[in-house]
Tab-separated table of N, CA, C and O in Angstrom:
chain	number	residue	atom	x	y	z
A	1	UNK	N	-28.764	27.884	59.546
A	1	UNK	CA	-27.404	27.864	59.075
A	1	UNK	C	-26.513	28.132	60.272
A	1	UNK	O	-26.732	29.052	61.031
A	2	UNK	N	-25.538	27.316	60.446
A	2	UNK	CA	-24.644	27.465	61.598
A	2	UNK	C	-23.587	28.517	61.318
A	2	UNK	O	-23.239	28.785	60.169
A	3	UNK	N	-23.076	29.101	62.365
A	3	UNK	CA	-22.090	30.165	62.242
A	3	UNK	C	-20.769	29.644	61.697
A	3	UNK	O	-20.064	30.340	60.999
A	4	UNK	N	-20.414	28.388	62.024
A	4	UNK	CA	-19.117	27.879	61.583
A	4	UNK	C	-19.106	27.536	60.095
A	4	UNK	O	-18.053	27.357	59.518
A	5	UNK	N	-20.270	27.418	59.436
A	5	UNK	CA	-20.298	27.146	58.000
A	5	UNK	C	-19.774	28.341	57.206
A	5	UNK	O	-19.148	28.178	56.168
A	6	UNK	N	-20.050	29.538	57.705
A	6	UNK	CA	-19.574	30.756	57.057
A	6	UNK	C	-18.793	31.555	58.092
A	6	UNK	O	-19.370	32.346	58.842
A	7	UNK	N	-17.485	31.379	58.161
A	7	UNK	CA	-16.713	32.104	59.182
A	7	UNK	C	-16.773	33.599	58.941
A	7	UNK	O	-16.927	34.070	57.831
A	8	UNK	N	-16.648	34.326	60.011
A	8	UNK	CA	-16.698	35.778	59.938
A	8	UNK	C	-15.483	36.352	59.235
A	8	UNK	O	-14.374	35.899	59.433
A	9	UNK	N	-15.722	37.358	58.442
A	9	UNK	CA	-14.638	38.078	57.795
A	9	UNK	C	-14.192	39.223	58.673
A	9	UNK	O	-14.805	39.527	59.700
A	10	UNK	N	-13.127	39.909	58.281
A	10	UNK	CA	-12.633	41.012	59.109
A	10	UNK	C	-13.609	42.179	59.174
A	10	UNK	O	-13.609	42.942	60.137
A	11	UNK	N	-14.482	42.357	58.170
A	11	UNK	CA	-15.408	43.482	58.180
A	11	UNK	C	-16.733	43.130	58.844
A	11	UNK	O	-17.655	43.935	58.866
A	12	UNK	N	-16.858	41.935	59.384
A	12	UNK	CA	-18.109	41.500	60.010
A	12	UNK	C	-18.334	42.290	61.306
A	12	UNK	O	-17.387	42.666	61.996
A	13	UNK	N	-19.620	42.549	61.656
A	13	UNK	CA	-19.907	43.309	62.882
A	13	UNK	C	-19.545	42.499	64.126
A	13	UNK	O	-19.500	41.271	64.100
A	14	UNK	N	-19.305	43.201	65.194
A	14	UNK	CA	-18.969	42.549	66.469
A	14	UNK	C	-20.180	41.873	67.068
A	14	UNK	O	-21.289	41.918	66.523
A	15	UNK	N	-20.012	41.244	68.237
A	15	UNK	CA	-21.123	40.519	68.853
A	15	UNK	C	-22.237	41.426	69.366
A	15	UNK	O	-23.350	40.983	69.567
A	16	UNK	N	-21.977	42.726	69.542
A	16	UNK	CA	-23.015	43.619	70.055
A	16	UNK	C	-23.967	44.063	68.951
A	16	UNK	O	-25.110	44.384	69.231
A	17	UNK	N	-23.508	44.113	67.733
A	17	UNK	CA	-24.359	44.537	66.624
A	17	UNK	C	-25.097	43.328	66.050
A	17	UNK	O	-24.574	42.229	66.059
A	18	UNK	N	-26.293	43.552	65.514
A	18	UNK	CA	-26.973	42.427	64.857
A	18	UNK	C	-26.223	42.063	63.573
A	18	UNK	O	-25.705	42.947	62.874
A	19	UNK	N	-26.116	40.793	63.247
A	19	UNK	CA	-25.355	40.405	62.046
A	19	UNK	C	-26.069	40.865	60.779
A	19	UNK	O	-27.280	40.782	60.665
A	20	UNK	N	-25.281	41.372	59.841
A	20	UNK	CA	-25.804	41.796	58.545
A	20	UNK	C	-25.399	40.762	57.505
A	20	UNK	O	-24.286	40.255	57.554
A	21	UNK	N	-26.270	40.456	56.559
A	21	UNK	CA	-25.855	39.525	55.507
A	21	UNK	C	-24.821	40.200	54.607
A	21	UNK	O	-24.952	41.383	54.284
A	22	UNK	N	-23.781	39.485	54.235
A	22	UNK	CA	-22.767	40.091	53.371
A	22	UNK	C	-23.310	40.315	51.962
A	22	UNK	O	-24.224	39.629	51.532
A	23	UNK	N	-22.732	41.292	51.294
A	23	UNK	CA	-23.122	41.560	49.914
A	23	UNK	C	-22.636	40.413	49.048
A	23	UNK	O	-21.520	39.931	49.213
A	24	UNK	N	-23.484	39.994	48.123
A	24	UNK	CA	-23.117	38.868	47.258
A	24	UNK	C	-22.247	39.352	46.114
A	24	UNK	O	-22.584	40.299	45.425
A	25	UNK	N	-21.127	38.713	45.956
A	25	UNK	CA	-20.258	38.984	44.821
A	25	UNK	C	-19.952	37.658	44.161
A	25	UNK	O	-19.358	36.778	44.769
A	26	UNK	N	-20.391	37.447	42.930
A	26	UNK	CA	-20.156	36.163	42.282
A	26	UNK	C	-18.672	35.903	42.095
A	26	UNK	O	-17.913	36.792	41.737
A	27	UNK	N	-18.283	34.683	42.339
A	27	UNK	CA	-16.887	34.300	42.175
A	27	UNK	C	-15.982	34.900	43.215
A	27	UNK	O	-14.797	35.125	42.958
A	28	UNK	N	-16.500	35.173	44.387
A	28	UNK	CA	-15.700	35.799	45.414
A	28	UNK	C	-14.678	34.824	45.970
A	28	UNK	O	-14.869	33.606	45.965
A	29	UNK	N	-13.584	35.362	46.477
A	29	UNK	CA	-12.562	34.529	47.102
A	29	UNK	C	-13.020	34.066	48.473
A	29	UNK	O	-12.505	33.087	49.006
A	30	UNK	N	-13.994	34.743	49.051
A	30	UNK	CA	-14.527	34.351	50.354
A	30	UNK	C	-15.676	33.368	50.140
A	30	UNK	O	-16.685	33.713	49.536
A	31	UNK	N	-15.539	32.137	50.628
A	31	UNK	CA	-16.585	31.148	50.364
A	31	UNK	C	-17.938	31.511	50.968
A	31	UNK	O	-18.971	31.106	50.473
A	32	UNK	N	-17.956	32.312	52.032
A	32	UNK	CA	-19.237	32.657	52.639
A	32	UNK	C	-20.072	33.557	51.730
A	32	UNK	O	-21.280	33.655	51.894
A	33	UNK	N	-19.426	34.202	50.764
A	33	UNK	CA	-20.166	35.056	49.840
A	33	UNK	C	-20.708	34.281	48.646
A	33	UNK	O	-21.538	34.785	47.906
A	34	UNK	N	-20.224	33.080	48.435
A	34	UNK	CA	-20.694	32.254	47.323
A	34	UNK	C	-21.724	31.250	47.831
A	34	UNK	O	-21.538	30.059	47.752
A	35	UNK	N	-22.783	31.749	48.378
A	35	UNK	CA	-23.777	30.848	48.942
A	35	UNK	C	-24.803	30.466	47.875
A	35	UNK	O	-24.955	31.160	46.877
A	36	UNK	N	-25.509	29.360	48.102
A	36	UNK	CA	-26.474	28.897	47.103
A	36	UNK	C	-27.637	29.858	46.917
A	36	UNK	O	-27.916	30.713	47.762
A	37	UNK	N	-28.329	29.679	45.823
A	37	UNK	CA	-29.418	30.581	45.450
A	37	UNK	C	-30.519	30.613	46.506
A	37	UNK	O	-31.029	31.674	46.841
A	38	UNK	N	-30.877	29.457	47.063
A	38	UNK	CA	-31.980	29.447	48.024
A	38	UNK	C	-31.608	30.147	49.325
A	38	UNK	O	-32.488	30.567	50.074
A	39	UNK	N	-30.332	30.305	49.602
A	39	UNK	CA	-29.932	31.066	50.787
A	39	UNK	C	-29.888	32.556	50.497
A	39	UNK	O	-30.155	33.380	51.360
A	40	UNK	N	-29.525	32.931	49.279
A	40	UNK	CA	-29.485	34.350	48.932
A	40	UNK	C	-30.881	34.914	48.773
A	40	UNK	O	-31.145	36.054	49.133
A	41	UNK	N	-31.787	34.124	48.181
A	41	UNK	CA	-33.142	34.587	47.930
A	41	UNK	C	-34.132	33.571	48.500
A	41	UNK	O	-34.680	32.753	47.765
A	42	UNK	N	-34.390	33.621	49.809
A	42	UNK	CA	-35.279	32.616	50.398
A	42	UNK	C	-36.734	32.768	49.952
A	42	UNK	O	-37.512	31.838	50.057
A	43	UNK	N	-37.107	33.928	49.418
A	43	UNK	CA	-38.492	34.123	49.008
A	43	UNK	C	-38.804	33.411	47.698
A	43	UNK	O	-39.965	33.234	47.354
A	44	UNK	N	-37.795	32.977	46.947
A	44	UNK	CA	-38.031	32.261	45.696
A	44	UNK	C	-38.135	30.779	46.016
A	44	UNK	O	-37.203	30.175	46.528
A	45	UNK	N	-39.283	30.224	45.705
A	45	UNK	CA	-39.512	28.805	45.963
A	45	UNK	C	-39.189	27.993	44.718
A	45	UNK	O	-39.101	28.544	43.619
A	46	UNK	N	-39.057	26.674	44.850
A	46	UNK	CA	-38.778	25.855	43.674
A	46	UNK	C	-39.871	25.917	42.622
A	46	UNK	O	-39.637	25.632	41.457
A	47	UNK	N	-41.086	26.303	43.024
A	47	UNK	CA	-42.176	26.378	42.046
A	47	UNK	C	-42.275	27.752	41.406
A	47	UNK	O	-43.200	27.988	40.634
A	48	UNK	N	-41.382	28.658	41.725
A	48	UNK	CA	-41.464	29.997	41.146
A	48	UNK	C	-41.335	29.913	39.634
A	48	UNK	O	-40.496	29.210	39.101
A	49	UNK	N	-42.150	30.654	38.963
A	49	UNK	CA	-42.117	30.680	37.515
A	49	UNK	C	-43.379	30.094	36.918
A	49	UNK	O	-43.865	30.585	35.925
A	50	UNK	N	-43.931	29.060	37.516
A	50	UNK	CA	-45.201	28.556	37.016
A	50	UNK	C	-46.250	28.492	38.122
A	50	UNK	O	-47.426	28.542	37.848
A	51	UNK	N	-45.825	28.419	39.376
A	51	UNK	CA	-46.799	28.358	40.452
A	51	UNK	C	-46.807	29.596	41.319
A	51	UNK	O	-47.621	29.709	42.225
A	52	UNK	N	-45.904	30.503	41.087
A	52	UNK	CA	-45.795	31.690	41.915
A	52	UNK	C	-46.758	32.761	41.404
A	52	UNK	O	-46.636	33.197	40.256
A	53	UNK	N	-47.724	33.208	42.211
A	53	UNK	CA	-48.681	34.205	41.721
A	53	UNK	C	-48.053	35.571	41.472
A	53	UNK	O	-48.654	36.407	40.807
A	54	UNK	N	-46.837	35.811	42.001
A	54	UNK	CA	-46.210	37.123	41.766
A	54	UNK	C	-45.688	37.257	40.346
A	54	UNK	O	-45.471	38.356	39.857
A	55	UNK	N	-45.476	36.144	39.665
A	55	UNK	CA	-44.927	36.184	38.305
A	55	UNK	C	-46.077	36.131	37.318
A	55	UNK	O	-46.810	35.154	37.252
A	56	UNK	N	-46.225	37.221	36.564
A	56	UNK	CA	-47.317	37.294	35.594
A	56	UNK	C	-46.841	37.064	34.172
A	56	UNK	O	-47.568	36.558	33.343
A	57	UNK	N	-45.639	37.481	33.863
A	57	UNK	CA	-45.121	37.352	32.506
A	57	UNK	C	-43.782	36.634	32.564
A	57	UNK	O	-42.930	36.953	33.388
A	58	UNK	N	-43.603	35.681	31.686
A	58	UNK	CA	-42.310	35.010	31.603
A	58	UNK	C	-41.595	35.493	30.351
A	58	UNK	O	-42.178	36.097	29.466
A	59	UNK	N	-40.347	35.204	30.279
A	59	UNK	CA	-39.588	35.589	29.099
A	59	UNK	C	-38.886	36.905	29.280
A	59	UNK	O	-38.923	37.522	30.350
A	60	UNK	N	-38.248	37.381	28.230
A	60	UNK	CA	-37.495	38.632	28.329
A	60	UNK	C	-38.422	39.833	28.475
A	60	UNK	O	-39.612	39.765	28.174
A	61	UNK	N	-37.855	40.901	28.928
A	61	UNK	CA	-38.620	42.112	29.166
A	61	UNK	C	-38.992	42.819	27.880
A	61	UNK	O	-38.665	42.381	26.777
A	62	UNK	N	-39.687	43.950	27.999
A	62	UNK	CA	-40.111	44.679	26.807
A	62	UNK	C	-38.911	45.207	26.024
A	62	UNK	O	-37.938	45.683	26.591
A	63	UNK	N	-38.986	45.059	24.728
A	63	UNK	CA	-37.932	45.553	23.856
A	63	UNK	C	-36.811	44.577	23.618
A	63	UNK	O	-35.910	44.854	22.825
A	64	UNK	N	-36.828	43.421	24.260
A	64	UNK	CA	-35.747	42.454	24.067
A	64	UNK	C	-35.866	41.841	22.683
A	64	UNK	O	-36.922	41.400	22.265
A	65	UNK	N	-34.775	41.829	21.969
A	65	UNK	CA	-34.752	41.256	20.636
A	65	UNK	C	-35.240	42.190	19.548
A	65	UNK	O	-35.175	41.852	18.377
A	66	UNK	N	-35.740	43.356	19.907
A	66	UNK	CA	-36.211	44.304	18.901
A	66	UNK	C	-35.021	45.051	18.311
A	66	UNK	O	-33.980	45.194	18.941
A	67	UNK	N	-35.192	45.496	17.120
A	67	UNK	CA	-34.131	46.247	16.456
A	67	UNK	C	-33.980	47.605	17.134
A	67	UNK	O	-34.950	48.340	17.300
A	68	UNK	N	-32.765	47.922	17.549
A	68	UNK	CA	-32.525	49.174	18.257
A	68	UNK	C	-32.375	50.354	17.304
A	68	UNK	O	-32.671	51.480	17.657
A	69	UNK	N	-31.867	50.089	16.101
A	69	UNK	CA	-31.698	51.151	15.097
A	69	UNK	C	-32.343	50.700	13.795
A	69	UNK	O	-31.658	50.206	12.900
A	70	UNK	N	-33.661	50.862	13.641
A	70	UNK	CA	-34.311	50.360	12.426
A	70	UNK	C	-33.862	51.078	11.152
A	70	UNK	O	-33.831	50.469	10.081
A	71	UNK	N	-33.487	52.364	11.256
A	71	UNK	CA	-33.040	53.077	10.053
A	71	UNK	C	-31.744	52.488	9.527
A	71	UNK	O	-31.571	52.283	8.333
A	72	UNK	N	-30.821	52.186	10.441
A	72	UNK	CA	-29.539	51.605	10.033
A	72	UNK	C	-29.751	50.213	9.454
A	72	UNK	O	-29.139	49.846	8.462
A	73	UNK	N	-30.631	49.455	10.053
A	73	UNK	CA	-30.898	48.104	9.576
A	73	UNK	C	-31.485	48.131	8.169
A	73	UNK	O	-31.076	47.352	7.302
A	74	UNK	N	-32.426	49.015	7.923
A	74	UNK	CA	-33.027	49.085	6.585
A	74	UNK	C	-32.019	49.571	5.558
A	74	UNK	O	-32.008	49.102	4.413
A	75	UNK	N	-31.138	50.494	5.966
A	75	UNK	CA	-30.104	50.971	5.048
A	75	UNK	C	-29.145	49.846	4.683
A	75	UNK	O	-28.793	49.657	3.514
A	76	UNK	N	-28.742	49.061	5.696
A	76	UNK	CA	-27.832	47.949	5.421
A	76	UNK	C	-28.497	46.877	4.566
A	76	UNK	O	-27.863	46.306	3.673
A	77	UNK	N	-29.767	46.610	4.809
A	77	UNK	CA	-30.480	45.624	3.996
A	77	UNK	C	-30.603	46.074	2.550
A	77	UNK	O	-30.469	45.266	1.625
A	78	UNK	N	-30.863	47.356	2.337
A	78	UNK	CA	-30.963	47.874	0.971
A	78	UNK	C	-29.616	47.784	0.263
A	78	UNK	O	-29.544	47.381	-0.909
A	79	UNK	N	-28.548	48.137	0.963
A	79	UNK	CA	-27.232	48.052	0.336
A	79	UNK	C	-26.840	46.613	0.046
A	79	UNK	O	-26.223	46.316	-0.981
A	80	UNK	N	-27.222	45.710	0.938
A	80	UNK	CA	-26.930	44.299	0.709
A	80	UNK	C	-27.693	43.769	-0.498
A	80	UNK	O	-27.127	43.035	-1.324
A	81	UNK	N	-28.965	44.137	-0.624
A	81	UNK	CA	-29.758	43.692	-1.774
A	81	UNK	C	-29.175	44.241	-3.073
A	81	UNK	O	-29.084	43.518	-4.089
A	82	UNK	N	-28.746	45.497	-3.060
A	82	UNK	CA	-28.149	46.089	-4.255
A	82	UNK	C	-26.827	45.404	-4.606
A	82	UNK	O	-26.568	45.074	-5.774
A	83	UNK	N	-26.001	45.140	-3.606
A	83	UNK	CA	-24.716	44.483	-3.856
A	83	UNK	C	-24.922	43.057	-4.368
A	83	UNK	O	-24.210	42.608	-5.274
A	84	UNK	N	-25.901	42.339	-3.811
A	84	UNK	CA	-26.157	40.976	-4.283
A	84	UNK	C	-26.676	40.965	-5.719
A	84	UNK	O	-26.320	40.077	-6.503
A	85	UNK	N	-27.508	41.941	-6.063
A	85	UNK	CA	-27.984	42.000	-7.445
A	85	UNK	C	-26.838	42.330	-8.399
A	85	UNK	O	-26.781	41.816	-9.529
A	86	UNK	N	-25.898	43.152	-7.970
A	86	UNK	CA	-24.732	43.449	-8.801
A	86	UNK	C	-23.865	42.208	-8.958
A	86	UNK	O	-23.353	41.922	-10.054
A	87	UNK	N	-23.714	41.428	-7.897
A	87	UNK	CA	-22.912	40.200	-7.985
A	87	UNK	C	-23.563	39.211	-8.943
A	87	UNK	O	-22.875	38.577	-9.763
A	88	UNK	N	-24.890	39.083	-8.893
A	88	UNK	CA	-25.584	38.196	-9.837
A	88	UNK	C	-25.381	38.710	-11.257
A	88	UNK	O	-25.136	37.923	-12.193
A	89	UNK	N	-25.450	40.012	-11.444
A	89	UNK	CA	-25.186	40.591	-12.767
A	89	UNK	C	-23.760	40.337	-13.235
A	89	UNK	O	-23.515	40.088	-14.421
A	90	UNK	N	-22.816	40.378	-12.321
A	90	UNK	CA	-21.432	40.090	-12.688
A	90	UNK	C	-21.269	38.639	-13.130
A	90	UNK	O	-20.564	38.362	-14.100
A	91	UNK	N	-21.907	37.739	-12.418
A	91	UNK	CA	-21.813	36.325	-12.811
A	91	UNK	C	-22.440	36.096	-14.192
A	91	UNK	O	-21.899	35.358	-15.019
A	92	UNK	N	-23.584	36.729	-14.410
A	92	UNK	CA	-24.217	36.613	-15.725
A	92	UNK	C	-23.318	37.227	-16.803
A	92	UNK	O	-23.113	36.640	-17.873
A	93	UNK	N	-22.782	38.401	-16.512
A	93	UNK	CA	-21.892	39.052	-17.481
A	93	UNK	C	-20.636	38.245	-17.736
A	93	UNK	O	-20.155	38.172	-18.881
A	94	UNK	N	-20.080	37.622	-16.726
A	94	UNK	CA	-18.895	36.799	-16.919
A	94	UNK	C	-19.206	35.603	-17.815
A	94	UNK	O	-18.394	35.234	-18.678
A	95	UNK	N	-20.387	35.045	-17.668
A	95	UNK	CA	-20.792	33.937	-18.543
A	95	UNK	C	-20.867	34.397	-19.990
A	95	UNK	O	-20.366	33.714	-20.911
A	96	UNK	N	-21.469	35.546	-20.220
A	96	UNK	CA	-21.590	36.083	-21.579
A	96	UNK	C	-20.213	36.409	-22.157
A	96	UNK	O	-19.910	36.095	-23.322
A	97	UNK	N	-19.349	37.052	-21.343
A	97	UNK	CA	-18.022	37.446	-21.825
A	97	UNK	C	-17.193	36.212	-22.201
A	97	UNK	O	-16.553	36.187	-23.269
A	98	UNK	N	-17.209	35.201	-21.363
A	98	UNK	CA	-16.430	33.998	-21.672
A	98	UNK	C	-16.985	33.317	-22.922
A	98	UNK	O	-16.215	32.847	-23.785
A	99	UNK	N	-18.307	33.276	-23.064
A	99	UNK	CA	-18.910	32.655	-24.244
A	99	UNK	C	-18.522	33.411	-25.510
A	99	UNK	O	-18.177	32.795	-26.536
A	100	UNK	N	-18.575	34.742	-25.463
A	100	UNK	CA	-18.194	35.546	-26.637
A	100	UNK	C	-16.701	35.417	-26.937
A	100	UNK	O	-16.291	35.358	-28.109
A	101	UNK	N	-15.879	35.388	-25.912
A	101	UNK	CA	-14.433	35.265	-26.115
A	101	UNK	C	-14.090	33.921	-26.758
A	101	UNK	O	-13.275	33.840	-27.666
A	102	UNK	N	-14.754	32.854	-26.288
A	102	UNK	CA	-14.475	31.520	-26.824
A	102	UNK	C	-14.977	31.372	-28.261
A	102	UNK	O	-14.421	30.602	-29.036
A	103	UNK	N	-16.021	32.127	-28.620
A	103	UNK	CA	-16.520	32.046	-29.995
A	103	UNK	C	-15.732	32.951	-30.934
A	103	UNK	O	-15.962	32.935	-32.149
A	104	UNK	N	-14.821	33.751	-30.409
A	104	UNK	CA	-13.953	34.574	-31.249
A	104	UNK	C	-14.403	36.007	-31.397
A	104	UNK	O	-13.755	36.797	-32.084
A	105	UNK	N	-15.492	36.411	-30.804
A	105	UNK	CA	-15.984	37.779	-30.903
A	105	UNK	C	-15.360	38.604	-29.777
A	105	UNK	O	-15.967	38.852	-28.743
A	106	UNK	N	-14.116	39.053	-29.987
A	106	UNK	CA	-13.384	39.729	-28.918
A	106	UNK	C	-13.900	41.141	-28.660
A	106	UNK	O	-13.775	41.649	-27.542
A	107	UNK	N	-14.520	41.788	-29.641
A	107	UNK	CA	-15.058	43.136	-29.441
A	107	UNK	C	-16.154	43.129	-28.390
A	107	UNK	O	-16.181	43.965	-27.475
A	108	UNK	N	-17.088	42.204	-28.500
A	108	UNK	CA	-18.163	42.091	-27.522
A	108	UNK	C	-17.601	41.678	-26.162
A	108	UNK	O	-18.084	42.122	-25.111
A	109	UNK	N	-16.566	40.830	-26.172
A	109	UNK	CA	-15.964	40.386	-24.912
A	109	UNK	C	-15.335	41.555	-24.165
A	109	UNK	O	-15.441	41.640	-22.937
A	110	UNK	N	-14.716	42.490	-24.903
A	110	UNK	CA	-14.120	43.648	-24.230
A	110	UNK	C	-15.190	44.563	-23.654
A	110	UNK	O	-15.014	45.136	-22.580
A	111	UNK	N	-16.312	44.735	-24.373
A	111	UNK	CA	-17.411	45.522	-23.811
A	111	UNK	C	-17.953	44.858	-22.549
A	111	UNK	O	-18.281	45.524	-21.568
A	112	UNK	N	-18.044	43.548	-22.570
A	112	UNK	CA	-18.507	42.812	-21.392
A	112	UNK	C	-17.537	42.940	-20.224
A	112	UNK	O	-17.942	43.055	-19.064
A	113	UNK	N	-16.223	42.930	-20.547
A	113	UNK	CA	-15.221	43.110	-19.489
A	113	UNK	C	-15.349	44.500	-18.869
A	113	UNK	O	-15.203	44.672	-17.651
A	114	UNK	N	-15.651	45.500	-19.691
A	114	UNK	CA	-15.884	46.854	-19.180
A	114	UNK	C	-17.095	46.890	-18.246
A	114	UNK	O	-17.075	47.568	-17.207
A	115	UNK	N	-18.152	46.156	-18.623
A	115	UNK	CA	-19.332	46.064	-17.759
A	115	UNK	C	-18.968	45.440	-16.410
A	115	UNK	O	-19.422	45.911	-15.364
A	116	UNK	N	-18.137	44.410	-16.419
A	116	UNK	CA	-17.740	43.754	-15.178
A	116	UNK	C	-16.927	44.698	-14.286
A	116	UNK	O	-17.111	44.742	-13.075
A	117	UNK	N	-16.032	45.456	-14.903
A	117	UNK	CA	-15.232	46.415	-14.133
A	117	UNK	C	-16.136	47.505	-13.553
A	117	UNK	O	-15.987	47.896	-12.382
A	118	UNK	N	-17.074	47.993	-14.340
A	118	UNK	CA	-17.995	49.024	-13.871
A	118	UNK	C	-18.850	48.515	-12.701
A	118	UNK	O	-19.033	49.215	-11.699
A	119	UNK	N	-19.348	47.293	-12.813
A	119	UNK	CA	-20.164	46.760	-11.727
A	119	UNK	C	-19.319	46.527	-10.469
A	119	UNK	O	-19.804	46.700	-9.346
A	120	UNK	N	-18.044	46.161	-10.636
A	120	UNK	CA	-17.161	46.034	-9.471
A	120	UNK	C	-16.963	47.393	-8.804
A	120	UNK	O	-16.954	47.500	-7.578
A	121	UNK	N	-16.819	48.454	-9.591
A	121	UNK	CA	-16.655	49.788	-9.026
A	121	UNK	C	-17.924	50.244	-8.293
A	121	UNK	O	-17.832	50.962	-7.297
A	122	UNK	N	-19.094	49.813	-8.769
A	122	UNK	CA	-20.340	50.136	-8.063
A	122	UNK	C	-20.348	49.488	-6.685
A	122	UNK	O	-20.680	50.122	-5.675
A	123	UNK	N	-19.961	48.221	-6.611
A	123	UNK	CA	-19.923	47.535	-5.315
A	123	UNK	C	-18.870	48.175	-4.414
A	123	UNK	O	-19.090	48.353	-3.210
A	124	UNK	N	-17.735	48.533	-4.962
A	124	UNK	CA	-16.698	49.194	-4.184
A	124	UNK	C	-17.198	50.550	-3.654
A	124	UNK	O	-16.933	50.916	-2.506
A	125	UNK	N	-17.940	51.281	-4.476
A	125	UNK	CA	-18.520	52.541	-4.034
A	125	UNK	C	-19.531	52.346	-2.907
A	125	UNK	O	-19.584	53.130	-1.963
A	126	UNK	N	-20.324	51.282	-2.997
A	126	UNK	CA	-21.257	50.976	-1.906
A	126	UNK	C	-20.509	50.665	-0.622
A	126	UNK	O	-20.937	51.027	0.468
A	127	UNK	N	-19.396	49.980	-0.748
A	127	UNK	CA	-18.609	49.629	0.426
A	127	UNK	C	-17.974	50.866	1.061
A	127	UNK	O	-17.914	51.001	2.269
A	128	UNK	N	-17.524	51.808	0.228
A	128	UNK	CA	-16.885	53.020	0.723
A	128	UNK	C	-17.895	54.070	1.180
A	128	UNK	O	-17.510	55.075	1.782
A	129	UNK	N	-19.171	53.856	0.916
A	129	UNK	CA	-20.186	54.853	1.199
A	129	UNK	C	-20.252	55.230	2.677
A	129	UNK	O	-20.311	56.402	3.026
A	130	UNK	N	-20.229	54.255	3.573
A	130	UNK	CA	-20.370	54.528	4.994
A	130	UNK	C	-19.385	53.660	5.781
A	130	UNK	O	-19.693	52.523	6.116
A	131	UNK	N	-18.198	54.180	6.095
A	131	UNK	CA	-17.188	53.349	6.746
A	131	UNK	C	-17.544	52.901	8.170
A	131	UNK	O	-17.018	51.931	8.648
A	132	UNK	N	-18.465	53.599	8.852
A	132	UNK	CA	-18.774	53.204	10.222
A	132	UNK	C	-19.634	51.929	10.288
A	132	UNK	O	-19.810	51.366	11.349
A	133	UNK	N	-20.193	51.498	9.173
A	133	UNK	CA	-21.029	50.304	9.160
A	133	UNK	C	-20.247	49.030	8.922
A	133	UNK	O	-20.817	47.976	8.762
A	134	UNK	N	-18.942	49.098	8.864
A	134	UNK	CA	-18.156	47.888	8.640
A	134	UNK	C	-17.845	47.207	9.923
A	134	UNK	O	-17.765	47.714	10.967
């Protein structure tokens, strides 16, 4: 690499000191710091990854993609399952209430409406249970 390709910056050592490679900063305003990968890491060859004997394992490191808080995850899954079952119950109850109302049995329809309100309050209570999980 020629010296004129990467001009010296003001912090570069003088001619008496051995030249030090500059620290790499991505997106630097100084073009000499934005050098290609093969210049920054000459020990990495194009075959690295499948032909390099130093690489034994590919892919992410240990623990990548694993659940970091399994207790919180199980709690949220349980609350979600409970809320979904309540929503299915509300839909079923709404079907029954509308059918009873249309057939003229308003007493049963009012009891069904009470069931719908109660199930809505259960879901609202689940939502208010833990505000930090929102």
